[in-house]
Coordinates of C-alpha atoms in Angstrom, one line a residue:
Chain A
X9 CA -19.8 -52.6 -8.7
X10 CA -18.9 -53.9 -12.1
X11 CA -17.3 -51.2 -14.3
X12 CA -19.7 -50.5 -17.1
X13 CA -18.6 -48.5 -20.0
X14 CA -20.4 -48.3 -23.2
X15 CA -18.5 -47.4 -26.3
X16 CA -20.1 -47.0 -29.6
X17 CA -18.1 -45.8 -32.5
X18 CA -19.7 -43.0 -34.4
X19 CA -16.8 -42.0 -36.6
X20 CA -17.0 -43.6 -40.0
X21 CA -13.3 -44.1 -40.7
X22 CA -12.0 -45.0 -37.2
X23 CA -12.9 -47.6 -34.7
X24 CA -11.8 -47.3 -31.1
X25 CA -9.0 -49.7 -30.5
X26 CA -9.5 -49.5 -26.8
X27 CA -13.0 -50.8 -27.0
X28 CA -12.0 -53.9 -28.9
X29 CA -9.0 -54.8 -26.9
X30 CA -10.5 -54.5 -23.4
X31 CA -13.5 -56.7 -23.6
X32 CA -14.5 -56.7 -20.0
X33 CA -17.6 -54.5 -19.5
X34 CA -17.2 -52.6 -22.7
X35 CA -19.7 -52.9 -25.5
X36 CA -18.6 -52.7 -29.1
X37 CA -21.1 -52.2 -31.8
X38 CA -20.5 -53.0 -35.5
X39 CA -21.1 -50.1 -37.9
X40 CA -22.2 -50.3 -41.5
X41 CA -19.5 -48.4 -43.4
X42 CA -18.9 -48.1 -47.1
X43 CA -16.0 -50.3 -48.4
X44 CA -14.4 -47.2 -50.0
X45 CA -14.4 -45.1 -46.7
X46 CA -10.7 -45.8 -45.9
X47 CA -9.7 -44.5 -49.3
X48 CA -11.6 -41.2 -49.0
X49 CA -8.7 -39.2 -47.6
X50 CA -6.4 -40.5 -50.3
X51 CA -8.9 -39.7 -53.0
X52 CA -9.2 -36.2 -51.7
X53 CA -5.5 -35.7 -51.7
X54 CA -5.1 -37.0 -55.3
X55 CA -7.9 -34.8 -56.6
X56 CA -6.5 -31.8 -54.6
X57 CA -3.0 -32.3 -56.1
X58 CA -4.5 -32.9 -59.6
X59 CA -6.3 -29.6 -59.5
X60 CA -3.2 -27.8 -58.2
X61 CA -1.1 -29.2 -61.1
X62 CA -3.7 -28.3 -63.7
X63 CA -3.9 -24.7 -62.4
X64 CA -0.1 -24.6 -62.4
X65 CA -0.1 -25.8 -66.1
X66 CA -2.7 -23.3 -67.2
X67 CA -1.0 -20.3 -65.4
X68 CA 2.4 -21.3 -66.9
X69 CA 1.1 -21.7 -70.4
X70 CA -0.6 -18.3 -70.2
X71 CA 2.9 -17.0 -69.4
X72 CA 1.6 -14.6 -66.7
X73 CA 4.9 -15.1 -65.0
X74 CA 8.3 -15.3 -66.7
X75 CA 8.8 -18.9 -67.9
X76 CA 12.4 -18.6 -66.9
X77 CA 11.5 -19.1 -63.3
X78 CA 8.0 -20.5 -63.6
X79 CA 8.1 -23.5 -66.0
X80 CA 5.1 -25.6 -67.0
X81 CA 4.5 -28.5 -64.6
X82 CA 4.6 -30.9 -67.6
X83 CA 8.1 -29.6 -68.4
X84 CA 9.1 -30.2 -64.8
X85 CA 7.9 -33.8 -64.8
X86 CA 9.6 -34.3 -68.2
X87 CA 12.8 -33.0 -66.8
X88 CA 12.4 -35.3 -63.8
X89 CA 11.7 -38.2 -66.1
X90 CA 14.7 -37.6 -68.4
X91 CA 16.9 -36.8 -65.4
X92 CA 16.2 -40.3 -64.0
X93 CA 16.4 -41.9 -67.4
X94 CA 19.8 -40.4 -68.2
X95 CA 21.1 -41.1 -64.8
X96 CA 21.5 -37.4 -63.8
X97 CA 19.3 -37.4 -60.8
X98 CA 19.6 -40.9 -59.3
X99 CA 23.2 -40.8 -58.3
X100 CA 22.9 -37.4 -56.7
X101 CA 19.7 -38.4 -54.9
X102 CA 21.6 -41.5 -53.7
X103 CA 24.5 -39.4 -52.5
X104 CA 22.3 -37.0 -50.5
X105 CA 20.2 -39.8 -49.0
X106 CA 23.1 -41.9 -47.9
X107 CA 24.9 -38.8 -46.5
X108 CA 21.8 -37.9 -44.6
X109 CA 21.3 -41.4 -43.2
X110 CA 24.9 -41.8 -42.2
X111 CA 24.9 -38.4 -40.7
X112 CA 21.8 -39.2 -38.7
X113 CA 23.2 -42.5 -37.5
X114 CA 26.3 -40.8 -36.2
X115 CA 24.3 -38.0 -34.7
X116 CA 22.0 -40.6 -32.9
X117 CA 25.1 -42.6 -31.8
X118 CA 26.6 -39.5 -30.2
X119 CA 23.5 -37.5 -29.2
X120 CA 21.4 -40.2 -27.5
X121 CA 24.0 -41.4 -24.9
X122 CA 25.4 -37.9 -24.2
X123 CA 21.9 -36.5 -23.9
X124 CA 20.9 -39.3 -21.5
X125 CA 24.0 -38.7 -19.5
X126 CA 23.3 -35.0 -19.3
X127 CA 19.8 -35.7 -18.1
X128 CA 21.0 -38.2 -15.4
X129 CA 24.0 -36.3 -14.0
X130 CA 23.6 -32.8 -12.8
X131 CA 27.4 -32.3 -13.0
X132 CA 27.6 -33.4 -16.6
X133 CA 24.7 -31.1 -17.4
X134 CA 26.5 -28.2 -15.7
X135 CA 29.7 -28.8 -17.5
X136 CA 28.4 -29.5 -21.0
X137 CA 25.3 -27.3 -21.3
X138 CA 27.0 -24.0 -22.2
X139 CA 28.6 -25.7 -25.3
X140 CA 25.5 -27.7 -26.2
X141 CA 23.2 -24.7 -26.1
X142 CA 25.7 -22.5 -28.0
X143 CA 25.9 -25.1 -30.7
X144 CA 22.1 -25.7 -30.7
X145 CA 21.4 -22.0 -31.2
X146 CA 24.2 -21.1 -33.6
X147 CA 23.0 -21.0 -37.3
X148 CA 24.8 -23.8 -39.0
X149 CA 25.7 -21.8 -42.1
X150 CA 28.1 -19.8 -40.0
X151 CA 30.3 -22.9 -39.7
X152 CA 30.7 -23.5 -43.4
X153 CA 33.8 -21.3 -44.1
X154 CA 35.5 -22.8 -41.1
X155 CA 34.6 -26.4 -42.2
X156 CA 35.8 -25.8 -45.7
X157 CA 39.0 -24.5 -44.3
X158 CA 39.4 -27.5 -42.2
X159 CA 38.0 -30.3 -44.3
X160 CA 38.1 -29.0 -47.9
X161 CA 35.2 -29.5 -50.4
X162 CA 34.9 -33.3 -50.0
X163 CA 32.3 -35.5 -48.6
X164 CA 33.7 -35.2 -45.1
X165 CA 32.7 -31.6 -44.9
X166 CA 29.2 -32.4 -46.0
X167 CA 28.8 -35.2 -43.5
X168 CA 30.2 -33.1 -40.7
X169 CA 27.7 -30.3 -41.3
X170 CA 24.8 -32.8 -41.3
X171 CA 26.1 -34.3 -38.0
X172 CA 26.6 -30.8 -36.5
X173 CA 23.1 -29.9 -37.5
X174 CA 21.3 -33.1 -36.2
X175 CA 23.2 -34.0 -33.1
X176 CA 22.3 -31.2 -30.8
X177 CA 18.5 -31.3 -31.2
X178 CA 18.7 -35.1 -30.5
X179 CA 20.9 -34.4 -27.4
X180 CA 18.7 -31.7 -26.0
X181 CA 15.6 -33.8 -26.4
X182 CA 17.1 -36.8 -24.7
X183 CA 18.2 -34.7 -21.8
X184 CA 14.7 -33.2 -21.5
X185 CA 13.2 -36.7 -21.5
X186 CA 15.3 -37.9 -18.6
X187 CA 14.7 -34.6 -16.7
X188 CA 11.0 -34.6 -17.0
X189 CA 10.4 -38.2 -15.9
X190 CA 7.2 -38.1 -13.8
X191 CA 8.5 -38.0 -10.2
X192 CA 5.7 -40.1 -8.9
X193 CA 6.7 -42.9 -11.3
X194 CA 10.2 -42.7 -9.7
X195 CA 8.6 -42.9 -6.3
X196 CA 6.6 -45.9 -7.4
X197 CA 9.8 -47.5 -8.6
X198 CA 11.4 -47.0 -5.2
X199 CA 8.4 -48.3 -3.3
X200 CA 8.3 -51.4 -5.4
X201 CA 11.9 -52.2 -5.0
X202 CA 13.5 -51.2 -8.3
X203 CA 17.3 -50.9 -7.9
X204 CA 19.3 -48.2 -9.7
X205 CA 19.7 -50.2 -12.9
X206 CA 16.0 -51.1 -13.0
X207 CA 15.0 -47.6 -12.5
X208 CA 16.8 -46.8 -15.7
X209 CA 15.7 -49.8 -17.8
X210 CA 12.1 -50.0 -16.6
X211 CA 11.2 -46.3 -15.9
X212 CA 13.6 -43.7 -17.2
X213 CA 14.5 -45.1 -20.6
X214 CA 10.9 -46.1 -21.6
X215 CA 9.7 -42.7 -20.5
X216 CA 12.4 -41.0 -22.5
X217 CA 11.9 -43.1 -25.7
X218 CA 9.3 -40.8 -27.2
X219 CA 11.6 -37.8 -26.5
X220 CA 14.4 -39.6 -28.3
X221 CA 12.1 -40.0 -31.4
X222 CA 11.0 -36.4 -31.4
X223 CA 14.7 -35.5 -31.1
X224 CA 15.5 -37.6 -34.1
X225 CA 12.6 -36.0 -35.9
X226 CA 14.0 -32.5 -35.3
X227 CA 17.4 -33.9 -36.2
X228 CA 16.1 -35.0 -39.6
X229 CA 14.7 -31.5 -40.3
X230 CA 17.9 -29.8 -39.2
X231 CA 20.0 -32.5 -41.0
X232 CA 18.2 -31.8 -44.2
X233 CA 19.1 -28.2 -44.0
X234 CA 22.6 -29.1 -43.1
X235 CA 22.8 -31.4 -46.1
X236 CA 21.6 -28.8 -48.5
X237 CA 23.8 -26.0 -47.3
X238 CA 26.8 -28.3 -47.4
X239 CA 26.0 -29.3 -51.0
X240 CA 25.0 -25.8 -52.1
X241 CA 27.8 -23.8 -50.5
X242 CA 30.4 -26.5 -50.2
X243 CA 30.8 -26.8 -54.0
X244 CA 31.6 -30.5 -53.7
X245 CA 29.9 -31.3 -57.1
X246 CA 27.5 -33.9 -55.8
X247 CA 24.1 -34.2 -54.1
X248 CA 20.7 -32.7 -54.7
X249 CA 22.1 -29.3 -53.6
X250 CA 24.6 -29.5 -56.4
X251 CA 21.8 -30.3 -58.9
X252 CA 19.9 -27.2 -57.7
X253 CA 23.0 -25.1 -57.9
X254 CA 23.8 -26.2 -61.4
X255 CA 20.2 -25.9 -62.7
X256 CA 20.2 -22.4 -61.4
X257 CA 23.4 -21.5 -63.2
X258 CA 22.2 -23.0 -66.4
X259 CA 18.7 -21.2 -66.2
X260 CA 17.2 -24.8 -66.3
X261 CA 14.0 -24.0 -64.5
X262 CA 12.2 -27.4 -65.1
X263 CA 15.2 -29.2 -63.6
X264 CA 15.3 -26.8 -60.6
X265 CA 11.6 -27.4 -59.9
X266 CA 12.0 -31.2 -60.4
X267 CA 14.8 -31.2 -57.8
X268 CA 12.7 -29.1 -55.4
X269 CA 9.8 -31.6 -55.8
X270 CA 12.0 -34.5 -55.0
X271 CA 13.3 -32.7 -51.9
X272 CA 9.7 -32.0 -50.8
X273 CA 8.7 -35.6 -51.2
X274 CA 11.8 -36.8 -49.4
X275 CA 11.2 -34.5 -46.4
X276 CA 7.5 -35.3 -46.1
X277 CA 8.2 -39.0 -46.3
X278 CA 10.8 -38.8 -43.5
X279 CA 8.6 -36.7 -41.3
X280 CA 5.7 -39.0 -41.8
X281 CA 7.8 -42.0 -41.0
X282 CA 8.9 -40.5 -37.7
X283 CA 5.4 -39.5 -36.8
X284 CA 4.2 -43.0 -37.4
X285 CA 7.1 -44.4 -35.3
X286 CA 6.2 -41.9 -32.5
X287 CA 2.7 -43.1 -32.4
X288 CA 3.8 -46.8 -32.4
X289 CA 6.3 -46.2 -29.6
X290 CA 4.2 -44.1 -27.3
X291 CA 0.4 -44.7 -27.9
X292 CA -0.4 -43.3 -24.5
X293 CA 0.8 -39.8 -25.4
X294 CA -2.0 -39.2 -27.9
X295 CA -4.6 -39.7 -25.1
X296 CA -5.0 -37.0 -22.5
X297 CA -3.6 -38.5 -19.3
Chain B
X8 CA -14.8 -41.0 22.9
X9 CA -12.5 -38.4 21.4
X10 CA -9.5 -37.6 23.5
X11 CA -7.9 -34.3 23.2
X12 CA -4.3 -34.0 22.6
X13 CA -2.3 -32.8 25.6
X14 CA 0.0 -30.5 23.8
X15 CA 1.8 -32.0 20.9
X16 CA 3.1 -35.1 22.8
X17 CA 0.5 -37.7 22.3
X18 CA 0.6 -41.5 22.8
X19 CA -2.5 -43.5 22.1
X20 CA -2.0 -47.0 23.2
X21 CA -5.6 -48.3 23.3
X22 CA -7.4 -49.5 20.3
X23 CA -11.0 -48.5 20.4
X24 CA -12.3 -50.9 17.8
X25 CA -11.4 -54.0 19.9
X26 CA -13.0 -52.6 23.1
X27 CA -16.1 -51.5 21.3
X28 CA -16.7 -55.0 20.0
X29 CA -18.3 -53.5 17.1
X30 CA -20.0 -55.6 14.5
X31 CA -17.4 -55.1 11.8
X32 CA -15.2 -58.0 10.6
X33 CA -11.7 -56.5 10.8
X34 CA -11.9 -54.6 14.1
X35 CA -13.1 -57.6 16.0
X36 CA -9.9 -59.5 15.0
X37 CA -7.6 -56.6 15.6
X38 CA -5.3 -57.0 18.5
X39 CA -6.6 -56.0 21.9
X40 CA -5.6 -53.1 24.1
X41 CA -2.3 -54.8 24.7
X42 CA -0.6 -52.6 22.1
X43 CA 1.3 -54.1 19.2
X44 CA 2.5 -51.0 17.4
X45 CA 3.9 -51.5 13.9
X46 CA 4.6 -47.9 13.1
X47 CA 6.0 -45.7 15.8
X48 CA 6.8 -42.0 15.3
X49 CA 8.7 -40.3 18.2
X50 CA 8.7 -36.5 18.3
X51 CA 9.2 -36.3 14.6
X52 CA 10.0 -33.0 13.0
X53 CA 10.2 -33.0 9.3
X54 CA 10.5 -30.6 6.4
X55 CA 12.5 -29.6 3.4
X56 CA 15.8 -27.8 3.3
X57 CA 16.4 -25.2 0.8
X58 CA 20.1 -24.6 0.4
X59 CA 19.7 -21.6 -1.9
X60 CA 17.7 -19.6 0.4
X61 CA 19.4 -21.2 3.5
X62 CA 16.0 -21.9 5.1
X63 CA 14.1 -25.0 6.0
X64 CA 10.4 -25.4 5.7
X65 CA 9.0 -27.2 8.6
X66 CA 6.1 -29.4 7.5
X67 CA 5.6 -31.4 10.7
X68 CA 6.6 -30.4 14.2
X69 CA 7.1 -32.8 17.1
X70 CA 4.6 -35.4 16.0
X71 CA 4.4 -38.6 18.1
X72 CA 2.1 -41.4 16.9
X73 CA 1.7 -45.2 17.4
X74 CA -0.1 -47.1 14.7
X75 CA -1.3 -50.6 15.7
X76 CA -1.0 -53.8 13.7
X77 CA -4.2 -54.2 11.6
X78 CA -5.4 -50.7 12.3
X79 CA -6.9 -48.4 9.7
X80 CA -5.5 -45.0 10.5
X81 CA -6.9 -42.1 8.6
X82 CA -5.0 -38.8 8.6
X83 CA -7.0 -35.7 7.7
X84 CA -5.9 -32.1 7.5
X85 CA -5.9 -29.0 5.3
X86 CA -3.7 -28.9 2.2
X87 CA -0.1 -28.4 3.0
X88 CA -0.4 -29.5 6.6
X89 CA 2.4 -32.1 6.3
X90 CA 0.2 -35.2 6.1
X91 CA 1.9 -36.3 2.9
X92 CA 5.3 -35.7 4.5
X93 CA 4.4 -38.1 7.3
X94 CA 3.4 -40.9 4.9
X95 CA 6.6 -40.2 2.8
X96 CA 8.6 -40.7 6.0
X97 CA 7.0 -44.0 6.7
X98 CA 7.5 -45.0 3.1
X99 CA 11.2 -44.1 3.4
X100 CA 11.3 -41.3 0.8
X101 CA 12.2 -38.6 3.3
X102 CA 14.0 -38.7 6.6
X103 CA 12.9 -36.8 9.6
X104 CA 15.0 -33.8 10.6
X105 CA 14.5 -34.7 14.2
X106 CA 13.0 -37.7 16.0
X107 CA 12.6 -41.2 14.7
X108 CA 10.2 -43.2 12.6
X109 CA 10.2 -46.9 13.3
X110 CA 8.5 -49.8 11.5
X111 CA 8.5 -53.1 13.3
X112 CA 11.0 -51.7 15.8
X113 CA 13.6 -50.8 13.2
X114 CA 14.2 -47.1 12.2
X115 CA 13.1 -46.5 8.6
X116 CA 16.1 -46.4 6.2
X117 CA 14.6 -46.2 2.7
X118 CA 11.8 -48.2 1.1
X119 CA 11.1 -51.8 1.9
X120 CA 9.0 -54.7 0.7
X121 CA 6.9 -54.6 3.9
X122 CA 5.4 -51.3 2.8
X123 CA 3.5 -50.6 -0.4
X124 CA 2.0 -47.3 -1.5
X125 CA -1.0 -46.2 -3.5
X126 CA -0.5 -42.8 -5.2
X127 CA -3.0 -40.0 -5.8
X128 CA -2.0 -39.7 -9.5
X129 CA -1.9 -43.6 -9.8
X130 CA 1.7 -43.6 -10.9
X131 CA 1.1 -46.5 -13.3
X132 CA 3.7 -47.1 -16.1
X133 CA 1.8 -46.1 -19.2
X134 CA 3.8 -48.4 -21.5
X135 CA 2.7 -51.5 -19.5
X136 CA -0.5 -53.4 -19.6
X137 CA -2.6 -53.6 -16.4
X138 CA -1.2 -57.1 -15.6
X139 CA 2.4 -56.0 -16.2
X140 CA 1.9 -53.0 -14.0
X141 CA 0.8 -55.2 -11.2
X142 CA 3.7 -57.5 -11.8
X143 CA 6.0 -54.6 -11.4
X144 CA 5.6 -54.8 -7.6
X145 CA 7.0 -58.3 -7.6
X146 CA 9.6 -58.6 -10.4
X147 CA 12.2 -56.3 -8.9
X148 CA 12.5 -58.2 -5.6
X149 CA 15.5 -60.3 -5.0
X150 CA 13.5 -63.3 -3.6
X151 CA 10.6 -63.1 -6.0
X152 CA 8.3 -66.1 -6.4
X153 CA 8.3 -68.4 -9.4
X154 CA 6.9 -67.1 -12.7
X155 CA 3.7 -69.2 -12.4
X156 CA 3.3 -68.1 -8.8
X157 CA 3.7 -64.5 -9.9
X158 CA 1.0 -64.9 -12.5
X159 CA -1.3 -66.5 -10.1
X160 CA -0.9 -63.7 -7.6
X161 CA -1.4 -61.0 -10.2
X162 CA -4.6 -62.7 -11.3
X163 CA -5.7 -62.9 -7.7
X164 CA -5.0 -59.2 -7.0
X165 CA -6.8 -58.2 -10.2
X166 CA -9.9 -60.2 -9.2
X167 CA -9.8 -58.7 -5.7
X168 CA -10.2 -55.2 -7.2
X169 CA -12.6 -56.4 -9.9
X170 CA -10.4 -55.9 -12.9
X171 CA -10.5 -59.5 -14.2
X172 CA -10.9 -59.2 -18.0
X173 CA -8.8 -56.0 -18.2
X174 CA -5.4 -57.7 -17.9
X175 CA -4.2 -56.6 -21.4
X176 CA -5.6 -53.1 -21.3
X177 CA -3.3 -50.1 -21.1
X178 CA -3.8 -47.5 -18.4
X179 CA -4.7 -44.8 -20.9
X180 CA -7.6 -46.9 -22.0
X181 CA -9.1 -47.0 -18.5
X182 CA -11.1 -44.5 -16.4
X183 CA -9.6 -42.8 -13.4
X184 CA -11.4 -45.1 -11.0
X185 CA -10.2 -48.2 -12.8
X186 CA -6.6 -46.9 -13.0
X187 CA -6.7 -46.6 -9.2
X188 CA -7.9 -50.1 -8.9
X189 CA -4.8 -51.1 -10.8
X190 CA -2.8 -49.0 -8.3
X191 CA -4.5 -50.8 -5.4
X192 CA -3.9 -54.3 -7.0
X193 CA -0.2 -53.4 -7.5
X194 CA 0.1 -52.5 -3.8
X195 CA -1.8 -55.6 -2.6
X196 CA -0.1 -58.2 -4.8
X197 CA 2.9 -58.6 -2.6
X198 CA 0.7 -58.9 0.5
X199 CA 2.7 -56.2 2.3
X200 CA 2.2 -55.6 6.1
X201 CA 1.5 -51.9 5.6
X202 CA -0.5 -50.1 3.0
X203 CA 0.3 -46.4 2.6
X204 CA -2.4 -44.5 0.8
X205 CA -1.7 -40.9 -0.3
X206 CA -5.1 -39.4 -1.1
X207 CA -5.9 -42.4 -3.3
X208 CA -9.4 -41.3 -4.3
X209 CA -8.6 -37.6 -4.5
X210 CA -8.5 -37.6 -8.3
X211 CA -11.6 -39.7 -9.1
X212 CA -15.1 -38.3 -9.5
X213 CA -17.5 -38.2 -6.5
X214 CA -19.7 -41.1 -7.5
X215 CA -16.8 -43.4 -8.4
X216 CA -15.2 -42.2 -5.1
X217 CA -18.0 -43.6 -2.9
X218 CA -18.0 -46.9 -4.8
X219 CA -14.2 -47.2 -4.5
X220 CA -14.4 -46.5 -0.7
X221 CA -17.0 -49.3 -0.3
X222 CA -14.9 -51.6 -2.3
X223 CA -11.8 -50.7 -0.5
X224 CA -13.4 -51.3 2.9
X225 CA -14.4 -54.8 1.7
X226 CA -10.9 -55.6 0.3
X227 CA -9.2 -54.5 3.5
X228 CA -11.6 -56.5 5.6
X229 CA -10.3 -59.5 3.6
X230 CA -6.6 -58.7 3.5
X231 CA -6.3 -57.2 7.1
X232 CA -3.4 -54.9 6.4
X233 CA -2.3 -52.0 8.5
X234 CA -3.4 -49.0 6.5
X235 CA -2.3 -45.4 6.8
X236 CA -4.7 -43.4 4.7
X237 CA -4.3 -39.7 3.9
X238 CA -7.3 -37.7 2.8
X239 CA -8.6 -34.1 3.0
X240 CA -12.1 -35.4 3.1
X241 CA -13.5 -35.6 6.6
X242 CA -16.3 -37.9 5.4
X243 CA -13.8 -40.3 3.9
X244 CA -11.6 -40.3 7.0
X245 CA -14.6 -41.1 9.3
X246 CA -16.1 -43.6 7.0
X247 CA -12.9 -45.6 6.6
X248 CA -10.7 -45.0 9.7
X249 CA -10.5 -46.9 13.0
X250 CA -8.9 -43.7 14.2
X251 CA -8.7 -40.3 12.6
X252 CA -5.7 -38.2 13.2
X253 CA -6.5 -34.5 12.8
X254 CA -3.5 -32.5 11.8
X255 CA -3.3 -28.7 12.0
X256 CA -1.5 -26.4 9.7
X257 CA 1.7 -24.4 9.7
X258 CA 3.6 -26.3 10.9
X259 CA 1.7 -29.6 11.1
X260 CA 1.0 -30.9 14.6
X261 CA -1.5 -33.4 15.8
X262 CA -4.5 -31.6 17.0
X263 CA -6.5 -34.6 18.1
X264 CA -6.8 -38.3 17.6
X265 CA -10.4 -39.3 17.2
X266 CA -11.6 -42.8 17.8
X267 CA -14.3 -43.8 15.3
X268 CA -16.7 -46.2 17.0
X269 CA -18.9 -46.9 14.1
X270 CA -19.7 -50.6 13.3
X271 CA -18.3 -52.1 10.2
X272 CA -19.0 -52.6 7.4
X273 CA -19.8 -49.0 7.2
X274 CA -20.1 -48.2 3.5
X275 CA -22.5 -51.1 2.7
X276 CA -24.4 -50.4 5.9
X277 CA -26.1 -47.2 6.8
X278 CA -23.3 -45.7 8.8
X279 CA -23.4 -42.5 6.9
X280 CA -27.0 -41.9 7.9
X281 CA -26.3 -42.5 11.6
X282 CA -26.3 -39.9 14.3
X283 CA -22.8 -40.9 15.5
X284 CA -21.3 -40.4 12.1
X285 CA -22.8 -36.9 12.0
X286 CA -21.4 -36.2 15.5
X287 CA -17.9 -37.4 14.6
X288 CA -18.0 -35.5 11.4
X289 CA -19.1 -32.3 13.1
X290 CA -16.4 -32.7 15.8
X291 CA -13.6 -33.0 13.3
X292 CA -15.0 -30.2 11.2
X293 CA -15.0 -28.0 14.3
X294 CA -11.4 -28.9 14.8
X295 CA -10.5 -28.0 11.3
X296 CA -12.8 -25.0 10.8
X297 CA -10.3 -22.5 12.4
X298 CA -7.6 -24.0 10.2
X299 CA -9.6 -23.5 7.1
X300 CA -10.5 -20.0 8.0
X301 CA -7.0 -19.2 9.1
X302 CA -5.7 -20.4 5.8
X303 CA -8.1 -18.1 4.0
X304 CA -6.8 -15.1 6.0
X305 CA -3.2 -16.1 5.4
X306 CA -3.9 -15.8 1.6

């Protein structure tokens, strides 16, 4: 009657964590794998990007496209380098990043509790949901004229647009998390004597945690858009959006591309960070239940 | 040996296992014909109210049943016959619309530490390890034992279901059968009087299922709980139950209560090959056959 499961890892780059942890009846076999195997994916990415940049450089030098909006990649990196050296980029990058982070913190501080409350209370959901859904669906750009009217061109307006962009996806996800708690887990909680408070701390909140994270993930994506439109259209004279705007006005294509590259790296890094966090927080969600 | 229900009203006071003096361990220690009912349902009608359509769906109608202390009662019936509703009433999740359900002489008002449940879909907390899932059954109680006592009981329950060595594993790392062992350990760890099982082996594959049945029979012979076991498998009901309650469909009423006079242990023995097993199985099937066909027509 002993449970017997045999696990042999066949993949070169991954070992099955379950097999190692459980011990018990499982059998784990060591595999001979090249020392460089873990770096294979990184190597492929580097080579891939290298080829991409070389092709870019060749096409740009051939001047197939107008150099005014298609600069050489070498010029772009040069603009990035001088931008950082002369202190043109760093303060704007810092401004944008700190605005985004503060905005996200405020959004989380508002969105998580309100979302949880909406999930837990039918009445709260009924009262708040028309506003929440209207604000979730409304394109953020539409609010810019109103916000400028109310808050002027300062940092307050830029922050507000980030919060308005990020807070609703966070709220909606938290609400969905609470509402989709597996009913049989709730029944198990009742059978095994969990009181109202324990139901929240031991079942509902842990179940909702991955939803909170994916809410924040969406909040980051929306917040980035909010940040850029605030800086581009708000005319506040600061942030990466301002750099883009000014480079465009000055026909400074290398600087324009350099800023876009920085933005791309920034978004990818944030998204990857959240994905990593999601896996750490809810490892069971990767595996089919 | 099988008495036929006289209408829906039905009271079975005798306990066949004790009279039969069968070779099994648990039935010989079960209380004699002097009845000691631990769960009593009196003309229970249950169902679900739908306020929007202003209707109520009757799942069970006028069901009366006494379950003896230490008895293994299997309830079998087609899908949607209200057998889950019955166990949910005993657990304290739903209240009857009419009639009463009593446990130990007290009407059921919500869940209680005297009753534990094993769920079809395991209902384990995925963010907790095996041992912390089992611990969950104890840690919420007001008068819980000391930490070391809790740990000792968890270890005992896990060894009872054969999961020693898997304490630190997470449910998603285990097979379905092993997950349900965790579910059983969690239900047994507090040593409740009553074990409610809602199609516990319904989601595990056929081979694991037989192995789990045998093991469960062995475990219950040791712990001697009162068990209410819901299944839609006639074989499973006959193999495990001291009595089998056959419930008919739409709305659910008790069609017959069948005494199973097979000696225990049944699963490690050759009960399944015996003539008596075949007879009982055939009899229950004949009771349910019309139901199954009726359900086909209704669709």
